Structures are given as structure tokens and as C-alpha cells.
Coordinates of C-alpha atoms in Angstrom, one line a residue:
M267 CA 113.0 83.5 100.0
N268 CA 115.4 83.7 103.0
R269 CA 115.0 87.2 104.6
P270 CA 115.5 88.3 108.2
N271 CA 111.8 89.2 108.4
M272 CA 110.4 85.9 107.0
H273 CA 109.0 83.9 110.0
I274 CA 109.0 80.2 110.1
V275 CA 105.7 78.3 109.8
D276 CA 105.5 74.8 111.0
P277 CA 105.0 72.6 107.9
H278 CA 103.0 70.1 109.9
T279 CA 100.5 72.6 111.6
G280 CA 100.7 75.5 109.1
E281 CA 101.1 77.7 112.4
S282 CA 103.7 80.4 113.2
S283 CA 106.0 79.9 116.2
P284 CA 104.6 81.5 119.5
A285 CA 108.2 81.9 120.6
D286 CA 108.7 83.8 117.3
I287 CA 105.7 86.1 117.7
Q288 CA 106.5 86.9 121.3
R289 CA 110.1 87.8 120.2
V290 CA 108.9 90.2 117.4
F291 CA 106.2 91.7 119.7
E292 CA 108.9 92.5 122.4
S293 CA 111.4 93.8 119.8
Q294 CA 108.8 96.2 118.6
L295 CA 108.6 98.2 122.0
A296 CA 111.7 100.1 121.6
T297 CA 110.9 101.2 117.9
A298 CA 107.2 102.1 119.0
T299 CA 108.6 104.3 121.8
A300 CA 111.1 106.0 119.4
W301 CA 108.6 106.6 116.6
R302 CA 106.5 108.8 118.9
E303 CA 108.9 111.4 117.8
S304 CA 108.9 110.4 114.1
T305 CA 108.6 113.1 111.7
V306 CA 105.9 113.4 108.9
A307 CA 108.8 113.0 106.3
E308 CA 110.0 109.7 108.1
R309 CA 106.3 108.3 108.0
I310 CA 105.8 109.2 104.3
A311 CA 109.1 107.6 103.4
R312 CA 107.8 104.3 104.9
L313 CA 104.4 104.6 103.1
K314 CA 106.4 105.0 99.8
K315 CA 108.6 102.1 100.4
L316 CA 105.5 100.0 100.9
R317 CA 103.8 101.3 97.8
D318 CA 106.9 100.7 95.6
A319 CA 107.4 97.2 97.1
M320 CA 103.8 96.2 96.6
M321 CA 103.7 97.6 93.0
A322 CA 107.0 95.6 92.2
R323 CA 105.1 92.4 92.9
R324 CA 102.0 93.3 90.7
E325 CA 102.2 90.3 88.4
D326 CA 103.0 88.1 91.3
F327 CA 99.7 89.3 92.9
Y328 CA 97.8 88.6 89.7
K329 CA 98.9 85.0 89.8
A330 CA 98.4 84.5 93.4
F331 CA 94.7 85.7 93.3
Q332 CA 94.2 83.4 90.3
L333 CA 95.5 80.5 92.4
D334 CA 93.4 81.4 95.6
Y335 CA 90.0 82.1 93.9
R336 CA 90.4 82.8 90.1
K337 CA 90.0 86.5 90.7
P338 CA 90.4 88.5 87.3
A339 CA 93.3 90.9 87.0
S340 CA 90.8 93.8 86.5
E341 CA 89.2 93.0 89.9
V342 CA 92.7 92.7 91.5
E343 CA 93.4 96.1 90.3
G344 CA 90.0 97.8 91.1
T345 CA 89.3 96.1 94.6
E346 CA 92.8 95.4 95.9
F347 CA 95.4 97.7 94.5
M348 CA 93.3 100.8 93.7
P349 CA 92.1 101.2 97.5
V350 CA 95.5 100.7 99.0
L351 CA 97.2 103.0 96.5
D352 CA 94.5 105.6 97.2
E353 CA 95.0 105.3 100.9
I354 CA 98.7 105.8 100.3
R355 CA 98.2 108.8 98.0
H356 CA 95.7 110.5 100.4
A357 CA 97.9 110.0 103.4
I358 CA 101.0 111.4 101.7
G359 CA 99.3 114.3 100.8
S360 CA 97.3 115.0 104.0
L361 CA 99.6 113.6 106.8
K362 CA 101.1 117.1 107.8
K363 CA 97.6 118.5 108.1
W364 CA 96.3 115.4 110.0
S365 CA 99.3 115.3 112.5
T366 CA 99.4 119.0 113.2
P367 CA 98.4 119.7 116.8
K368 CA 94.9 121.4 116.8
R369 CA 94.4 124.5 119.0
V370 CA 91.1 124.7 120.8
W371 CA 89.3 127.6 122.4
P372 CA 89.0 127.7 126.3
T373 CA 85.7 127.1 127.8
M374 CA 84.2 129.4 130.5
A375 CA 85.6 127.1 133.2
T376 CA 89.1 127.2 131.7
M377 CA 89.6 130.8 130.9
F378 CA 93.1 132.3 130.6
T379 CA 94.5 128.9 129.5
Q380 CA 95.9 127.5 126.3
S381 CA 94.9 124.0 125.1
W382 CA 95.5 121.9 122.1
I383 CA 95.2 118.2 120.9
E384 CA 98.2 116.3 119.9
Y385 CA 98.1 113.0 117.8
Q386 CA 100.2 110.4 119.4
P387 CA 100.9 106.9 118.0
R388 CA 98.9 104.2 119.9
G389 CA 102.2 102.1 119.8
R390 CA 102.3 98.4 119.0
C391 CA 99.3 97.5 116.8
L392 CA 97.9 94.2 115.5
I393 CA 96.0 94.0 112.2
V394 CA 93.9 90.8 111.5
A395 CA 92.7 90.8 108.0
P396 CA 90.2 88.5 106.3
W397 CA 90.3 86.4 103.1
N398 CA 87.7 88.3 100.8
F399 CA 90.1 91.0 100.0
P400 CA 93.3 89.9 101.6
L401 CA 95.6 92.7 100.1
N402 CA 93.2 95.4 100.4
L403 CA 92.0 94.7 104.0
C404 CA 95.6 94.0 105.3
F405 CA 97.6 96.7 103.7
G406 CA 94.9 99.4 103.8
P407 CA 94.8 99.5 107.6
L408 CA 98.6 99.2 107.5
V409 CA 98.9 102.5 105.6
S410 CA 96.8 104.1 108.4
A411 CA 98.9 102.6 111.1
L412 CA 102.2 103.7 109.5
A413 CA 100.9 107.1 108.9
A414 CA 100.0 107.5 112.7
G415 CA 103.7 106.3 113.5
N416 CA 103.0 102.9 114.9
T417 CA 104.7 99.6 114.7
V418 CA 102.6 96.6 113.4
I419 CA 102.1 93.0 113.3
L420 CA 99.8 91.6 110.5
K421 CA 97.9 88.5 110.4
P422 CA 96.5 87.7 107.0
S423 CA 94.0 84.9 106.4
E424 CA 95.2 81.3 106.0
M425 CA 92.5 80.8 103.4
T426 CA 94.4 82.9 100.8
P427 CA 97.8 81.1 101.1
A428 CA 99.1 82.3 97.8
V429 CA 98.4 85.9 98.4
S430 CA 99.4 85.9 101.9
A431 CA 102.8 84.5 100.8
V432 CA 103.4 87.3 98.4
M433 CA 102.4 89.8 101.1
A434 CA 104.8 88.1 103.6
E435 CA 107.6 88.6 101.0
V436 CA 106.7 92.3 100.5
I437 CA 106.8 93.1 104.1
A438 CA 110.0 91.1 104.6
Q439 CA 111.7 93.0 101.9
T440 CA 110.4 96.4 103.1
F441 CA 110.6 96.5 106.8
P442 CA 112.7 94.9 109.6
S443 CA 110.5 92.8 112.1
N444 CA 110.9 95.3 114.9
E445 CA 109.0 97.7 112.7
V446 CA 106.4 95.7 110.8
A447 CA 106.0 91.9 110.7
L448 CA 103.7 89.4 109.1
F449 CA 102.8 86.0 110.6
E450 CA 101.0 83.3 108.5
G451 CA 99.0 80.8 110.2
A452 CA 95.4 79.8 111.4
L453 CA 93.7 79.5 114.7
Q454 CA 96.8 78.9 117.0
T455 CA 98.6 81.8 115.2
S456 CA 95.6 84.2 116.0
Q457 CA 95.3 82.9 119.5
A458 CA 98.9 83.5 120.3
L459 CA 98.7 86.9 118.9
L460 CA 95.6 87.9 120.7
E461 CA 97.2 86.8 124.0
L462 CA 99.6 89.8 123.8
P463 CA 99.0 93.3 125.2
F464 CA 98.9 95.2 122.0
D465 CA 98.1 99.0 122.2
H466 CA 95.5 98.7 119.5
I467 CA 93.8 95.9 117.4
F468 CA 92.2 96.4 114.1
F469 CA 90.2 93.5 113.0
T470 CA 88.1 92.9 109.9
G471 CA 85.7 89.9 109.8
S472 CA 82.6 88.5 110.9
P473 CA 80.6 89.7 114.0
A474 CA 81.0 86.3 115.7
V475 CA 84.9 86.5 115.5
G476 CA 84.7 90.2 116.3
K477 CA 83.2 89.2 119.7
V478 CA 86.1 86.9 120.3
V479 CA 88.8 89.6 119.4
M480 CA 86.9 92.2 121.5
A481 CA 87.0 89.7 124.5
A482 CA 90.6 89.1 124.2
A483 CA 91.3 92.8 123.9
A484 CA 89.4 93.5 127.1
K485 CA 91.9 91.4 129.1
H486 CA 94.4 93.9 128.5
L487 CA 92.0 96.9 128.0
T488 CA 93.4 97.2 124.4
S489 CA 91.4 99.6 122.2
V490 CA 89.8 98.0 119.1
T491 CA 88.6 98.9 115.7
L492 CA 86.2 96.3 114.5
E493 CA 85.2 96.3 110.9
L494 CA 82.4 93.6 110.7
G495 CA 79.5 92.9 108.4
G496 CA 75.9 92.0 108.5
K497 CA 72.9 91.7 106.1
S498 CA 73.0 95.0 104.2
P499 CA 69.6 95.7 102.6
V500 CA 68.7 97.4 99.3
I501 CA 65.5 99.4 98.6
V502 CA 64.4 100.0 95.0
D503 CA 61.2 102.0 95.1
E504 CA 58.6 102.9 92.3
S505 CA 60.5 106.0 91.2
A506 CA 63.9 104.4 90.7
D507 CA 65.7 104.3 87.4
L508 CA 65.3 100.5 87.0
K509 CA 68.1 100.0 84.3
L510 CA 70.6 101.9 86.2
S511 CA 69.6 100.4 89.4
A512 CA 70.1 96.9 88.1
E513 CA 73.4 97.7 86.4
T514 CA 74.8 99.4 89.6
L515 CA 73.3 96.8 92.2
L516 CA 74.4 93.7 90.4
W517 CA 78.0 95.2 90.0
G518 CA 78.1 95.6 93.9
K519 CA 76.5 92.2 94.4
F520 CA 78.6 90.0 92.0
T521 CA 82.0 91.6 92.3
N522 CA 84.2 89.1 94.0
C523 CA 81.5 86.7 93.8
G524 CA 79.4 88.6 96.4
Q525 CA 82.1 88.0 99.0
I526 CA 82.0 91.6 100.1
C527 CA 81.3 93.0 103.6
V528 CA 79.2 95.8 102.1
A529 CA 77.6 93.7 99.4
P530 CA 73.9 94.1 98.8
D531 CA 72.5 91.2 100.9
H532 CA 68.7 91.2 100.2
L533 CA 66.6 93.6 98.1
Y534 CA 63.1 95.1 98.8
V535 CA 61.7 96.2 95.4
H536 CA 58.2 97.8 95.0
E537 CA 55.5 95.5 93.7
S538 CA 54.7 97.9 90.9
V539 CA 58.1 97.6 89.3
K540 CA 59.2 94.2 90.4
D541 CA 58.8 92.1 87.1
R542 CA 60.5 95.0 85.0
F543 CA 63.5 95.1 87.7
V544 CA 64.1 91.5 87.5
Q545 CA 64.0 91.5 83.7
A546 CA 66.5 94.4 83.8
C547 CA 68.7 92.2 86.2
R548 CA 68.4 89.2 83.8
D549 CA 69.7 91.5 80.9
V550 CA 72.6 92.8 82.7
I551 CA 73.7 89.2 83.9
A552 CA 73.5 88.0 80.3
E553 CA 75.6 90.9 79.0
R554 CA 78.2 90.7 81.7
F555 CA 78.7 86.9 82.2
G556 CA 76.7 85.2 79.3
A557 CA 73.2 84.4 78.4
T558 CA 73.4 80.8 79.2
P559 CA 74.4 78.6 82.2
D560 CA 77.4 77.3 80.4
A561 CA 78.6 80.6 79.3
Q562 CA 78.3 81.9 82.7
R563 CA 80.3 79.0 84.2
K564 CA 83.1 79.7 81.6
S565 CA 83.0 83.5 82.1
P566 CA 86.6 84.7 82.9
D567 CA 85.1 87.7 84.5
F568 CA 83.2 86.0 87.5
T569 CA 85.3 85.1 90.6
R570 CA 84.8 81.9 92.3
V571 CA 83.9 81.2 95.9
I572 CA 86.9 81.1 98.2
N573 CA 86.8 77.4 98.8
Q574 CA 84.4 74.4 98.8
R575 CA 83.5 74.5 102.4
H576 CA 82.1 78.2 101.7
T577 CA 80.5 77.0 98.4
Q578 CA 78.6 74.1 100.4
R579 CA 77.5 76.7 102.9
I580 CA 76.0 79.1 100.3
A581 CA 74.6 76.2 98.4
G582 CA 72.9 75.0 101.8
L583 CA 71.4 78.5 102.2
L584 CA 69.9 78.4 98.7
Q585 CA 68.7 74.8 99.1
D586 CA 67.2 75.5 102.5
A587 CA 65.2 78.6 101.0
K588 CA 64.0 76.4 98.0
D589 CA 62.9 73.7 100.2
K590 CA 60.7 76.3 102.2
G591 CA 59.1 77.6 99.2
A592 CA 61.5 80.0 97.5
K593 CA 61.6 80.3 93.7
V594 CA 64.7 81.0 91.6
L595 CA 64.2 83.8 89.3
I596 CA 67.7 83.9 87.8
G597 CA 70.5 81.3 88.1
G598 CA 70.7 78.7 90.7
D599 CA 73.5 76.6 89.3
V600 CA 75.8 75.2 91.8
D601 CA 79.2 73.2 91.3
I602 CA 80.7 72.6 94.7
P603 CA 83.9 70.9 93.6
G604 CA 84.5 73.8 91.2
C605 CA 83.7 76.5 94.1
Y606 CA 81.0 77.9 91.5
I607 CA 77.5 79.3 92.1
S608 CA 76.1 81.1 89.4
P609 CA 74.7 84.7 89.7
T610 CA 71.3 84.0 91.3
L611 CA 68.2 85.9 92.3
I612 CA 65.3 84.3 94.3
E613 CA 62.1 85.4 95.5
Q614 CA 59.4 84.2 98.0
A615 CA 61.9 83.1 100.7
P616 CA 60.1 82.7 104.0
A617 CA 61.2 84.6 107.1
N618 CA 62.3 81.3 108.7
A619 CA 64.7 80.4 105.7
S620 CA 68.3 80.7 106.9
I621 CA 69.1 82.9 104.0
M622 CA 67.0 85.5 105.5
S623 CA 68.9 85.6 108.8
E624 CA 72.5 84.7 108.0
E625 CA 75.0 87.0 106.0
I626 CA 75.0 85.4 102.6
F627 CA 78.4 86.5 101.5
G628 CA 78.0 84.9 98.0
P629 CA 76.4 85.6 94.7
V630 CA 72.7 84.9 95.7
L631 CA 70.2 87.8 96.1
P632 CA 66.9 87.3 97.9
V633 CA 64.2 89.7 96.2
I634 CA 61.4 90.7 98.6
T635 CA 58.3 92.4 97.1
Y636 CA 56.8 95.3 99.2
R637 CA 53.9 97.8 99.0
D638 CA 54.3 100.0 102.0
I639 CA 57.8 101.5 102.8
S640 CA 56.9 101.8 106.4
E641 CA 56.8 97.9 106.7
V642 CA 60.5 97.8 105.0
V643 CA 61.6 100.2 107.6
R644 CA 60.1 98.2 110.2
Q645 CA 61.8 95.0 109.1
I646 CA 65.1 96.7 108.8
N647 CA 65.0 98.1 112.3
A648 CA 64.0 94.7 113.6
A649 CA 67.2 93.2 112.5
P650 CA 70.8 94.0 113.6
K651 CA 72.1 97.2 112.3
P652 CA 73.7 96.6 109.0
L653 CA 77.1 97.7 107.8
A654 CA 75.6 99.4 104.8
L655 CA 72.1 100.4 103.4
Y656 CA 71.3 101.2 99.8
I657 CA 68.5 103.4 98.4
F658 CA 67.5 103.5 94.7
S659 CA 64.9 106.4 94.4
K660 CA 64.2 109.7 92.8
N661 CA 61.7 110.7 95.6
K662 CA 63.7 113.0 97.9
A663 CA 61.2 112.8 100.6
R664 CA 61.4 109.1 100.8
M665 CA 65.2 109.3 100.8
R666 CA 64.9 111.5 103.9
Q667 CA 62.4 109.2 105.6
I668 CA 64.5 106.2 105.1
L669 CA 67.6 108.0 106.4
A670 CA 65.9 109.4 109.3
Q671 CA 64.2 106.3 110.3
T672 CA 66.9 103.6 110.0
S673 CA 70.5 103.0 111.4
S674 CA 73.4 101.6 109.5
G675 CA 77.2 102.1 109.3
G676 CA 76.9 103.9 106.0
V677 CA 74.4 104.6 103.3
A678 CA 74.7 105.0 99.6
I679 CA 71.9 106.5 97.5
N680 CA 71.4 105.4 93.8
H681 CA 74.8 103.5 94.2
V682 CA 76.1 100.6 96.1
V683 CA 79.6 99.9 97.8
L684 CA 81.2 103.0 96.4
H685 CA 81.1 104.8 99.8
Y686 CA 83.7 102.5 101.0
A687 CA 86.3 104.0 98.4
H688 CA 85.6 107.5 99.6
G689 CA 88.7 108.4 101.5
N690 CA 87.1 111.6 103.1
L691 CA 84.2 109.5 104.6
P692 CA 84.3 107.4 107.8
F693 CA 83.9 103.7 107.1
G694 CA 82.7 101.6 109.7
G695 CA 79.7 100.0 111.4
V696 CA 77.5 100.3 114.2
N697 CA 76.9 97.8 117.1
N698 CA 76.7 94.3 115.4
S699 CA 78.3 95.6 112.2
G700 CA 81.4 97.3 113.8
I701 CA 83.1 99.7 116.2
G702 CA 85.2 102.6 115.0
S703 CA 86.0 103.9 111.6
A704 CA 88.7 103.6 109.1
H705 CA 90.1 105.3 105.8
G706 CA 91.8 108.6 105.4
E707 CA 91.9 110.8 108.4
F708 CA 89.5 108.5 110.2
G709 CA 92.1 105.6 109.9
F710 CA 94.7 107.9 111.2
K711 CA 92.8 108.8 114.1
A712 CA 91.9 105.1 114.7
F713 CA 95.6 104.4 115.0
S714 CA 96.3 107.6 117.2
H715 CA 95.7 108.8 120.7
E716 CA 94.2 112.1 120.7
R717 CA 96.2 113.6 123.5
A718 CA 94.7 116.7 125.5
V719 CA 97.2 119.2 126.5
L720 CA 96.5 122.3 128.7
K721 CA 98.8 125.1 129.7
S722 CA 98.2 127.5 132.4
G723 CA 98.1 131.3 131.4
P724 CA 99.1 134.3 133.3
V725 CA 96.0 134.5 135.1
L726 CA 95.2 131.6 137.5
M727 CA 91.4 131.4 137.6
A728 CA 91.6 128.2 139.7
R729 CA 92.9 130.2 142.7
M730 CA 89.2 131.0 143.3
F731 CA 88.6 127.5 144.3
F732 CA 91.6 127.2 146.7
P733 CA 90.5 127.0 150.3
P734 CA 89.9 128.6 152.8
Y735 CA 86.5 129.4 151.4
T736 CA 85.8 132.9 152.5
G737 CA 82.4 134.6 152.1
L738 CA 83.7 136.5 149.1
K739 CA 85.1 133.3 147.3
Q740 CA 81.7 131.6 148.2
K741 CA 79.9 134.4 146.3
L742 CA 82.4 134.4 143.3
I743 CA 82.0 130.6 143.1
R744 CA 78.3 130.8 143.2
W745 CA 78.2 133.4 140.6
T746 CA 80.6 131.6 138.2
V747 CA 78.3 128.3 138.6
D748 CA 75.2 130.3 137.9
S749 CA 76.7 131.9 134.9
L750 CA 77.2 128.6 133.3
R751 CA 73.5 128.2 132.9
L752 CA 73.7 130.9 130.2
P753 CA 73.9 129.8 126.6
S754 CA 76.7 131.9 125.8
L755 CA 78.8 134.8 127.3
F756 CA 80.5 135.7 124.0

């Protein structure tokens, strides 16, 4: 497709031209400046254009996801289209409210003034998306950026070339490059983009690469939103509904072949219910993917690992755990050329096994039996703060205990992953698992500068602090400062 917004990729290196990147970045400056005054209606029109262009290529996206990693059409709908369309729907219905200046009440020190907060576009923004949900995690933040009135350059992952190509065509047919542009490529393209002084960078990926992005942003004092990952733990206590817990937990674990930043990573299950819970998991896997290894391998509903390199990495984690004493409870089949690892549960993986310290990002779930919930809390707190924490329990006191004594980006109780889809909740991590929040109004604010505005009133209280400082002024100043010790004057 030959369109003005389709950017040349070197066929030998697979990288976009640094000169092309620089040209587009510079062209977006005038647009970003003009868009500070863009209306709600104009922003909504852009969102509708994106929605319509994306939906027009629905079947093409199905084919692209099959090519990249055999993702079923139903998963494409549920995990790629649905989140983006819900973001668009939410933004269209709420943008007027989000963008309206917010009046604020004066404080004691600013009496007789008027103040408000205005939401101003940050300007030229960069969105770097990963491969695990290439459409969702590229176009989702784009919705927030456009709703806030920004220009955008998108950098999807080179590991999903078929999906990236369709996204590039959607962007090319919808926006001129001085508004929104998409550059395909790998490391060199990413490095060329990170050299530029963007006004905001939104990155989704691993903590290791997040540190690289943050360091690059620091050179220009560019603000960042980092949606990272980590090892999200699950707790199933003795009061939990075991059948429902297994059904829900394994949905979150094996959707997209476990390649989800908020996927359950390891499971703490109380010793009194462990055997029954494992049996419930065995039943769920058989029902969803087949009762035999061959049936599971042939299941059209089980996505593949993204490529052979990542399959080898996950297989290596599994083999290392087995070599160090771990036992396979369910699954364990590996086909590296076919990018296939069966739905797998293991137990007795020792603390020094790599699978217990590295994010798995695949369909393997270590099961850890526990007796005392305090020891589980201690282990969770000893690790980097996770992006998500999952609790399956009917014991309200224990729920409160775990919530109070742990820290994570988000929590789901008797569910997994679904908090990501809740547009009225902030989605983000803490420390190692991320910086800043996304989705809904939180995404709008991530791409907005909250500008403080103060307007002087008819009475200029600040005159009290103008020199010369007479005896009367000194008394008035002292009285004013002393009054601030009071909890409230009104």
C-alpha cells in the first residue's frame, strides 16, 4: 500500500530511517502547538476515525494474529478489540467531563483568589508497545493520547510483524504523519526514537527495558508512563471456592498462552486444599483444551508462544526447575519448533530455581503449598512489588490482612486479570512493576499536564507581606502564621 504516512523500512536491516523519524517528529511540533486549542468535538472525531478504520480491517487482523502466533479469533476479539473499543467508547462519552477545568477552593493563604486546574496536552508523545497484545497495547494508549489532544508516534514490536503491518496501514489511512505516525523496526528504530525530546513517553514492556527508556527520557527530562510487569502472585486459602478459583485462575493464566503482564505467575495454595485444587485444575484443562497431550497440542483455542527463542526460554525455566527437584503436576510437554508448551503446573520448585525469580510469561504455573498466611505475606514482601496480586478466599478478615500488609499495582479478589479491563480503575504498577497509570480518565491525565491557574480577587491579601515591615504588619503576619496551626477556620 502506497500512502503518504507509510514509512520506508530498510529491507536489509528491518529498521526505519532515522532521517524519516526526525522529519516526522519535527513536523508534529506545529500540530501539537495548534492542538492545544482543539475542541472536544475535534478530538472525538479523531477517535471515531481510528475506531472505524480499525474495525474495517477486522478480518485482516484475525489473519495477522494467526500468522504471528496462532491466536484464536475469539481471543483477538476479547483481548485486542474489546479493550480498545471500550477505551474509545469511554473517552467519547466522558471527554467533556474530563477536560472541563476544575474549580478549586482557596486555602487560608490564598483567600480572595480564584483558582482552577486546566488539562493541557503534553504535546508530542511516543508510545512504545510490546508484542504480547500488539493491537491493544498500541492503540489503547493512543486513544488516551488523542483524547488529551496530543500528536503521537507509535513504535510497535518487531516480533509481531503481521499485526504491525496492518496497524501501520490503519494509521496511514487515518492520519497524516504530522498528527499520528507509526514506525516499524527493531532496536535501531527504538534507539533513534528515544534520542528525541518527546514531551511524554508511554512504554509497555519489561522492567529491564523500562530502565533503558527511563534513562533515555531523563536526558530530556521527559515525563514517562511505564507499564511493566513482574511476578504476580496468587493466594488460594482454605476457604476458597476451589472449582470457581480453578476456572478463573486458569483462564487468566492460559489466555494468550500466559503471555500477559498481569498473568498469575505463581500460586500459594493452603496445604489442606492443595490436592483438591490441583484436581480441579486438571479437570478445567481437560475440559478447555483436551484430556490428552495430543488433544491439547491440536487445540485451536490455545495460543502459541510468540517465537522459538521465547519457547526455549520458558522450556529452560521448566527444565531448570525439574533438575533442581520440581515435579510436574499437569502437562510439561514442549515442542520448541512448534512454539508450543502445554498448560503446565509444577510443585516443589526450590527457591534457587530460576522460575521462582524470573517472570515466566508463559503457560507454566508453580504451585507452592503453605500453612501460615504470614509466611506467604513475608515472601511476597521480600520480592519486587508485583503488577497484580490475586486472592481467592471467602474470609473477609484474611482479605483485609493481605491487602493491608502487601503492596502491588492492583489487586483482584476471587478473580484475575479483569481489573485491567475496568475503565474507571487506574491500571499501573508500583516501583519495579511500573510508574503512572493508564485507562479511562487516568490515561487521559497521563497524557495531560494539569496546569494550575490562579486569578487575583478584589482584595489583595498579599499586600500584608509587602515591605516595609511595620510593627502592625509583623503582628498581622505572625497572627496569620499562628492561625495555620488550627485544623480548620471554616
